[in-house]
Amino acid sequence: MKTLIALPALLVFLALPAHADNYSVPKNAAFEEECTSCHMAFPPQMLHADSWRAMMNGLSKHFGTDASLDEKRRAAITDFLVANANGRKTGTTRDAAGNPLLRITETARFEKKHSEISAATFKRASIKSPANCTACHRQAAAGDYNERSINIPK
Amino acid sequence: MRRTLAIAALLFAASAQAETPRDFLTRFEKEAGAAASAERGARFFTSKQGGEWSCASCHTDKPTQAGRHAKTDKPITPLAPATNAERFTDAAKVDKWFRRNCNDTLNRICSAQEKADVMAWLLAQK
């Protein structure tokens, strides 16, 4: 009987560390349709609400491309991002002057986690850009950034 | 005036329904007031026009095949209806991407004639 109680507790315990690093994106049809056509789904948890609002106010000039949306969709997706922003390990997403950063790859947390990767590595033809998370994090589209699924391509 | 409104309402209702790739060719030709040229469409699609990209930079010059986003590297399914049945079936989607992609490649929206030419060429790809 005691083992029967202990077993579920052990399973929960084992599941915890993996879960803490899981950035799976909550289901949202509008976000999926509009924000995953040019790149994978960047997790809403990785930026603060101010950063998402600033990005969603400039979609016609979105990192060198036009990602403009009709107003209804834009507002709905902004609400979704804001509601799911600010994961527990996000850290600050503002620059030195206090303005919201628009890129996850410019945040202090990203720089800290990738301090061992050189600029040249990020520029490899097989990677192209630090924003190309899936090049190294094979399961990134599913929100998994765990070390065991990392493979830096040559 | 009333009649124009009625016609506009009719057109709107029609555009809300599912469409076929041919419907877009018809619509763009009508808007342009001239026939499309697949040959002109091919040239338009594959050459840069001042900007960093041409349509082919992401969709390749063989649109029956899959492409890749020139900046993010994400795979893009083929644009030609012959090899991708999902293409050109939703007016809102088609209008949205013509707006964005023309802006990115030409720094302006595409004319109805340019869209008609591209449609004619894409439909001819087998």
XYZ file of N, CA, C and O in Angstrom, chain B residues 6-125:
480
model
N -25.256 47.425 -54.149
C -25.729 46.043 -54.278
C -24.645 45.182 -54.925
O -24.383 44.058 -54.492
N -24.010 45.739 -55.966
C -22.953 44.982 -56.661
C -21.777 44.751 -55.712
O -21.243 43.644 -55.620
N -21.434 45.786 -54.970
C -20.327 45.651 -54.016
C -20.642 44.560 -52.994
O -19.795 43.730 -52.672
N -21.882 44.552 -52.508
C -22.294 43.541 -51.520
C -22.182 42.145 -52.127
O -21.713 41.208 -51.491
N -22.609 42.029 -53.384
C -22.541 40.740 -54.073
C -21.098 40.270 -54.205
O -20.767 39.122 -53.923
N -20.224 41.194 -54.629
C -18.813 40.857 -54.795
C -18.224 40.409 -53.471
O -17.470 39.457 -53.392
N -18.614 41.113 -52.409
C -18.097 40.802 -51.090
C -18.528 39.397 -50.675
O -17.723 38.590 -50.228
N -19.812 39.119 -50.889
C -20.344 37.797 -50.531
C -19.586 36.715 -51.300
O -19.219 35.688 -50.756
N -19.331 36.992 -52.591
C -18.640 36.004 -53.418
C -17.227 35.771 -52.895
O -16.759 34.644 -52.842
N -16.551 36.839 -52.464
C -15.158 36.689 -52.056
C -15.047 35.982 -50.707
O -13.982 35.528 -50.330
N -16.138 35.903 -49.963
C -16.090 35.237 -48.670
C -16.175 33.726 -48.824
O -15.892 32.992 -47.900
N -16.589 33.264 -50.007
C -16.698 31.818 -50.211
C -15.356 31.214 -50.584
O -14.450 31.918 -50.992
N -15.256 29.903 -50.438
C -14.035 29.217 -50.857
C -13.839 29.436 -52.347
O -14.797 29.453 -53.115
N -12.582 29.643 -52.763
C -12.326 29.929 -54.156
C -11.345 28.925 -54.728
O -10.680 28.202 -53.999
N -11.284 28.885 -56.057
C -10.311 28.016 -56.716
C -9.224 28.914 -57.319
O -9.456 30.104 -57.537
N -8.059 28.352 -57.596
C -6.975 29.162 -58.175
C -7.408 29.920 -59.438
O -7.042 31.066 -59.627
N -8.235 29.266 -60.286
C -8.711 29.920 -61.519
C -9.508 31.188 -61.212
O -9.433 32.162 -61.953
N -10.297 31.148 -60.111
C -11.099 32.319 -59.753
C -10.207 33.543 -59.543
O -10.605 34.669 -59.844
N -9.007 33.319 -59.009
C -8.117 34.451 -58.751
C -7.600 35.032 -60.055
O -7.487 36.245 -60.198
N -7.288 34.146 -61.016
C -6.849 34.634 -62.322
C -7.960 35.501 -62.930
O -7.714 36.619 -63.385
N -9.190 34.989 -62.892
C -10.329 35.741 -63.432
C -10.473 37.085 -62.730
O -10.633 38.120 -63.368
N -10.395 37.057 -61.414
C -10.582 38.291 -60.651
C -9.496 39.326 -60.971
O -9.803 40.491 -61.225
N -8.237 38.903 -60.993
C -7.152 39.859 -61.237
C -7.206 40.388 -62.674
O -6.937 41.566 -62.917
N -7.560 39.509 -63.627
C -7.672 39.971 -65.025
C -8.770 41.017 -65.145
O -8.619 42.032 -65.821
N -9.869 40.780 -64.452
C -10.991 41.711 -64.503
C -10.572 43.054 -63.898
O -10.834 44.113 -64.467
N -9.891 42.988 -62.749
C -9.436 44.228 -62.110
C -8.441 44.979 -62.998
O -8.423 46.213 -63.027
N -7.591 44.219 -63.699
C -6.579 44.849 -64.549
C -7.189 45.358 -65.851
O -6.670 46.273 -66.486
N -8.285 44.741 -66.258
C -8.920 45.110 -67.523
C -8.120 44.653 -68.725
O -8.221 45.218 -69.805
N -7.272 43.621 -68.523
C -6.465 43.103 -69.630
C -6.116 41.645 -69.360
O -6.143 41.202 -68.212
N -5.805 40.921 -70.436
C -5.451 39.514 -70.287
C -4.094 39.367 -69.599
O -3.261 40.261 -69.664
N -3.900 38.220 -68.934
C -2.641 37.946 -68.247
C -1.628 37.364 -69.218
O -1.995 36.793 -70.237
N -0.348 37.498 -68.880
C 0.711 36.867 -69.653
C 1.592 36.047 -68.720
O 2.243 36.582 -67.828
N 1.597 34.724 -68.940
C 2.389 33.828 -68.101
C 3.881 34.134 -68.260
O 4.656 34.041 -67.301
N 4.254 34.528 -69.462
C 5.662 34.823 -69.737
C 6.129 36.034 -68.921
O 7.192 36.020 -68.308
N 5.277 37.064 -68.900
C 5.588 38.249 -68.088
C 5.617 37.872 -66.602
O 6.441 38.344 -65.839
N 4.701 36.986 -66.208
C 4.632 36.534 -64.821
C 5.916 35.844 -64.390
O 6.415 36.060 -63.291
N 6.478 35.029 -65.286
C 7.715 34.307 -64.989
C 8.848 35.290 -64.748
O 9.624 35.154 -63.794
N 8.940 36.303 -65.627
C 10.006 37.299 -65.477
C 9.842 38.060 -64.169
O 10.795 38.273 -63.435
N 8.602 38.479 -63.905
C 8.312 39.232 -62.679
C 8.710 38.418 -61.448
O 9.320 38.912 -60.509
N 8.356 37.136 -61.445
C 8.546 36.277 -60.277
C 10.014 36.010 -59.988
O 10.420 35.903 -58.836
N 10.816 35.907 -61.033
C 12.190 35.433 -60.838
C 13.237 36.545 -60.815
O 14.407 36.269 -60.572
N 12.850 37.810 -61.075
C 13.884 38.849 -61.058
C 13.695 39.852 -59.929
O 12.573 40.205 -59.569
N 14.826 40.314 -59.391
C 14.797 41.337 -58.343
C 14.417 42.671 -58.971
O 14.772 42.940 -60.111
N 13.727 43.492 -58.197
C 13.283 44.764 -58.762
C 13.615 45.880 -57.785
O 12.748 46.536 -57.244
N 14.922 46.024 -57.538
C 15.356 47.093 -56.648
C 15.636 46.590 -55.239
O 16.579 47.014 -54.601
N 14.819 45.644 -54.757
C 14.976 45.166 -53.383
C 16.014 44.063 -53.262
O 16.687 43.687 -54.229
N 16.122 43.523 -52.063
C 17.077 42.478 -51.748
C 16.606 41.122 -52.295
O 17.387 40.244 -52.588
N 15.260 40.982 -52.421
C 14.679 39.691 -52.772
C 13.840 39.759 -54.046
O 13.296 40.811 -54.388
N 13.716 38.585 -54.718
C 12.656 38.399 -55.706
C 11.695 37.388 -55.096
O 11.991 36.809 -54.055
N 10.559 37.163 -55.751
C 9.627 36.153 -55.239
C 10.343 34.803 -55.139
O 10.114 34.024 -54.214
N 11.231 34.542 -56.117
C 11.917 33.253 -56.171
C 12.903 33.062 -55.020
O 13.275 31.931 -54.714
N 13.325 34.159 -54.360
C 14.257 34.024 -53.228
C 13.680 33.114 -52.153
O 14.418 32.438 -51.450
N 12.367 33.116 -51.982
C 11.743 32.250 -50.977
C 10.959 31.096 -51.600
O 10.843 30.034 -51.008
N 10.391 31.345 -52.801
C 9.527 30.322 -53.406
C 10.255 29.517 -54.482
O 9.646 28.632 -55.071
N 11.516 29.816 -54.756
C 12.353 29.226 -55.816
C 11.784 29.553 -57.204
O 10.648 29.974 -57.318
N 12.595 29.311 -58.253
C 12.069 29.582 -59.602
C 11.338 28.362 -60.158
O 10.937 28.345 -61.314
N 11.184 27.309 -59.316
C 10.342 26.158 -59.687
C 9.269 25.999 -58.625
O 9.392 25.173 -57.713
N 8.203 26.807 -58.705
C 7.226 26.862 -57.609
C 6.407 25.583 -57.411
O 5.583 25.540 -56.507
N 6.661 24.556 -58.231
C 6.046 23.256 -57.944
C 6.807 22.563 -56.806
O 6.351 21.557 -56.281
N 8.000 23.120 -56.488
C 8.802 22.529 -55.410
C 8.736 23.397 -54.160
O 8.346 24.551 -54.222
N 9.143 22.814 -53.050
C 9.144 23.554 -51.791
C 10.248 24.610 -51.803
O 11.263 24.445 -52.465
N 10.025 25.699 -51.085
C 11.026 26.750 -50.970
C 11.495 26.884 -49.533
O 11.177 26.050 -48.678
N 12.278 27.957 -49.299
C 12.759 28.246 -47.950
C 12.750 29.743 -47.739
O 13.144 30.491 -48.624
N 12.323 30.195 -46.571
C 12.345 31.625 -46.274
C 13.789 32.139 -46.316
O 14.657 31.584 -45.637
N 14.038 33.175 -47.121
C 15.403 33.653 -47.362
C 16.089 34.123 -46.082
O 17.305 34.083 -45.983
N 15.321 34.566 -45.091
C 15.966 35.055 -43.875
C 15.935 34.024 -42.744
O 16.923 33.810 -42.070
N 14.821 33.355 -42.551
C 14.706 32.455 -41.398
C 15.026 31.001 -41.739
O 15.159 30.184 -40.836
N 15.075 30.674 -43.053
C 15.379 29.312 -43.479
C 14.211 28.343 -43.299
O 14.349 27.154 -43.552
N 13.077 28.803 -42.836
C 11.957 27.880 -42.605
C 11.429 27.356 -43.950
O 11.252 28.126 -44.889
N 11.195 26.051 -44.059
C 10.652 25.506 -45.309
C 9.273 26.095 -45.627
O 8.487 26.365 -44.718
N 9.017 26.306 -46.915
C 7.717 26.812 -47.383
C 7.182 25.808 -48.399
O 7.888 25.451 -49.342
N 5.965 25.353 -48.220
C 5.384 24.371 -49.144
C 5.214 25.015 -50.530
O 5.150 26.236 -50.636
N 5.140 24.201 -51.607
C 5.099 24.760 -52.969
C 3.947 25.758 -53.167
O 2.896 25.627 -52.555
N 4.184 26.732 -54.049
C 3.189 27.768 -54.304
C 2.267 27.382 -55.465
O 1.147 27.878 -55.565
N 2.738 26.495 -56.335
C 1.940 26.139 -57.514
C 0.793 25.208 -57.122
O 1.013 24.192 -56.465
N -0.439 25.556 -57.539
C -1.603 24.729 -57.190
C -1.472 23.282 -57.663
O -2.018 22.379 -57.019
N -0.712 23.027 -58.735
C -0.588 21.664 -59.258
C 0.005 20.717 -58.224
O -0.343 19.535 -58.186
N 0.905 21.232 -57.384
C 1.528 20.345 -56.402
C 1.127 20.670 -54.962
O 1.623 20.058 -54.023
N 0.255 21.688 -54.782
C -0.181 22.040 -53.435
C -1.631 22.522 -53.493
O -1.909 23.681 -53.804
N -2.537 21.614 -53.172
C -3.974 21.889 -53.335
C -4.489 22.968 -52.379
O -5.564 23.513 -52.585
N -3.699 23.282 -51.345
C -4.172 24.295 -50.393
C -3.974 25.715 -50.892
O -4.551 26.659 -50.341
N -3.155 25.892 -51.912
C -2.853 27.242 -52.396
C -4.033 27.859 -53.138
O -4.755 27.168 -53.852
N -4.189 29.166 -52.980
C -5.191 29.951 -53.702
C -6.601 29.396 -53.534
O -7.305 29.124 -54.500
N -6.975 29.184 -52.266
C -8.332 28.726 -51.966
C -9.014 29.653 -50.964
O -10.155 29.428 -50.583
N -8.314 30.709 -50.523
C -8.860 31.576 -49.479
C -8.453 33.020 -49.795
O -7.270 33.370 -49.737
N -9.444 33.836 -50.141
C -9.153 35.190 -50.627
C -8.414 36.034 -49.579
O -7.491 36.774 -49.910
N -8.809 35.911 -48.316
C -8.166 36.728 -47.282
C -6.678 36.385 -47.188
O -5.823 37.260 -47.064
N -6.375 35.101 -47.285
C -4.980 34.657 -47.196
C -4.183 35.126 -48.412
O -3.062 35.619 -48.274
N -4.765 34.964 -49.587
C -4.070 35.370 -50.816
C -3.798 36.873 -50.794
O -2.681 37.323 -51.074
N -4.806 37.668 -50.428
C -4.630 39.131 -50.401
C -3.580 39.542 -49.372
O -2.770 40.430 -49.615
N -3.610 38.878 -48.218
C -2.653 39.208 -47.157
C -1.210 38.975 -47.615
O -0.340 39.818 -47.433
N -0.975 37.828 -48.248
C 0.405 37.510 -48.635
C 0.857 38.300 -49.844
O 2.038 38.641 -49.957
N -0.033 38.605 -50.786
C 0.373 39.492 -51.881
C 0.776 40.854 -51.304
O 1.789 41.434 -51.696
N -0.014 41.361 -50.354
C 0.306 42.658 -49.754
C 1.698 42.618 -49.103
O 2.570 43.439 -49.407
N 1.914 41.629 -48.228
C 3.184 41.555 -47.503
C 4.364 41.307 -48.430
O 5.379 41.988 -48.371
N 4.240 40.286 -49.289
C 5.386 39.870 -50.098
C 5.720 40.882 -51.179
O 6.888 41.052 -51.529
N 4.719 41.567 -51.717
C 5.011 42.620 -52.695
C 5.733 43.763 -52.000
O 6.715 44.289 -52.506
N 5.252 44.141 -50.826
C 5.938 45.177 -50.049
C 7.396 44.817 -49.798
O 8.285 45.667 -49.904
N 7.648 43.566 -49.466
C 9.014 43.134 -49.145
C 9.917 43.108 -50.379
O 11.116 43.333 -50.270
N 9.358 42.785 -51.529
C 10.219 42.645 -52.705
C 10.242 43.922 -53.551
O 11.241 44.204 -54.201
N 9.152 44.697 -53.558
C 9.061 45.864 -54.450
C 8.934 47.179 -53.698
O 8.941 48.248 -54.327
N 8.730 47.110 -52.386
C 8.475 48.313 -51.613
C 7.179 49.011 -51.987
O 7.031 50.222 -51.809
N 6.261 48.262 -52.566
C 4.942 48.791 -52.908
C 4.015 47.595 -53.079
O 4.491 46.455 -53.114
N 2.706 47.852 -53.213
C 1.829 46.727 -53.488
C 1.917 46.369 -54.971
O 2.361 47.175 -55.786
N 1.530 45.156 -55.338
C 1.548 44.734 -56.732
C 0.292 45.236 -57.440
O -0.770 45.337 -56.827
N 0.421 45.529 -58.723
C -0.751 45.926 -59.509
C -1.573 44.672 -59.837
O -1.075 43.547 -59.755
N -2.836 44.894 -60.215
C -3.697 43.773 -60.595
C -3.092 43.012 -61.773
O -3.153 41.785 -61.837
N -2.471 43.767 -62.707
C -1.856 43.122 -63.871
C -0.712 42.200 -63.440
O -0.608 41.068 -63.912
N 0.122 42.661 -62.511
C 1.233 41.836 -62.029
C 0.718 40.566 -61.351
O 1.237 39.468 -61.556
N -0.351 40.724 -60.563
C -0.908 39.548 -59.879
C -1.522 38.576 -60.884
O -1.376 37.347 -60.759
N -2.195 39.118 -61.907
C -2.777 38.262 -62.941
C -1.678 37.487 -63.667
O -1.799 36.278 -63.893
N -0.580 38.190 -64.012
C 0.528 37.529 -64.716
C 1.132 36.400 -63.871
O 1.389 35.302 -64.372
N 1.358 36.672 -62.592
C 1.912 35.651 -61.699
C 0.969 34.452 -61.620
O 1.390 33.291 -61.718
N -0.329 34.735 -61.467
C -1.330 33.652 -61.397
C -1.273 32.781 -62.638
O -1.291 31.548 -62.559
N -1.219 33.422 -63.825
C -1.209 32.677 -65.087
C 0.012 31.766 -65.153
O -0.080 30.599 -65.557
N 1.156 32.307 -64.713
C 2.385 31.501 -64.746
C 2.314 30.343 -63.748
O 2.640 29.193 -64.073
N 1.838 30.625 -62.517
C 1.743 29.563 -61.500
C 0.798 28.453 -61.952
O 1.053 27.272 -61.748
N -0.312 28.848 -62.605
C -1.284 27.848 -63.068
C -0.705 26.992 -64.192
O -1.123 25.850 -64.386
N 0.260 27.551 -64.926
C 0.853 26.805 -66.040
C 1.924 25.819 -65.565
O 2.366 24.965 -66.328
N 2.358 25.939 -64.298
C 3.408 25.043 -63.778
C 2.806 23.681 -63.457
O 1.871 23.586 -62.682
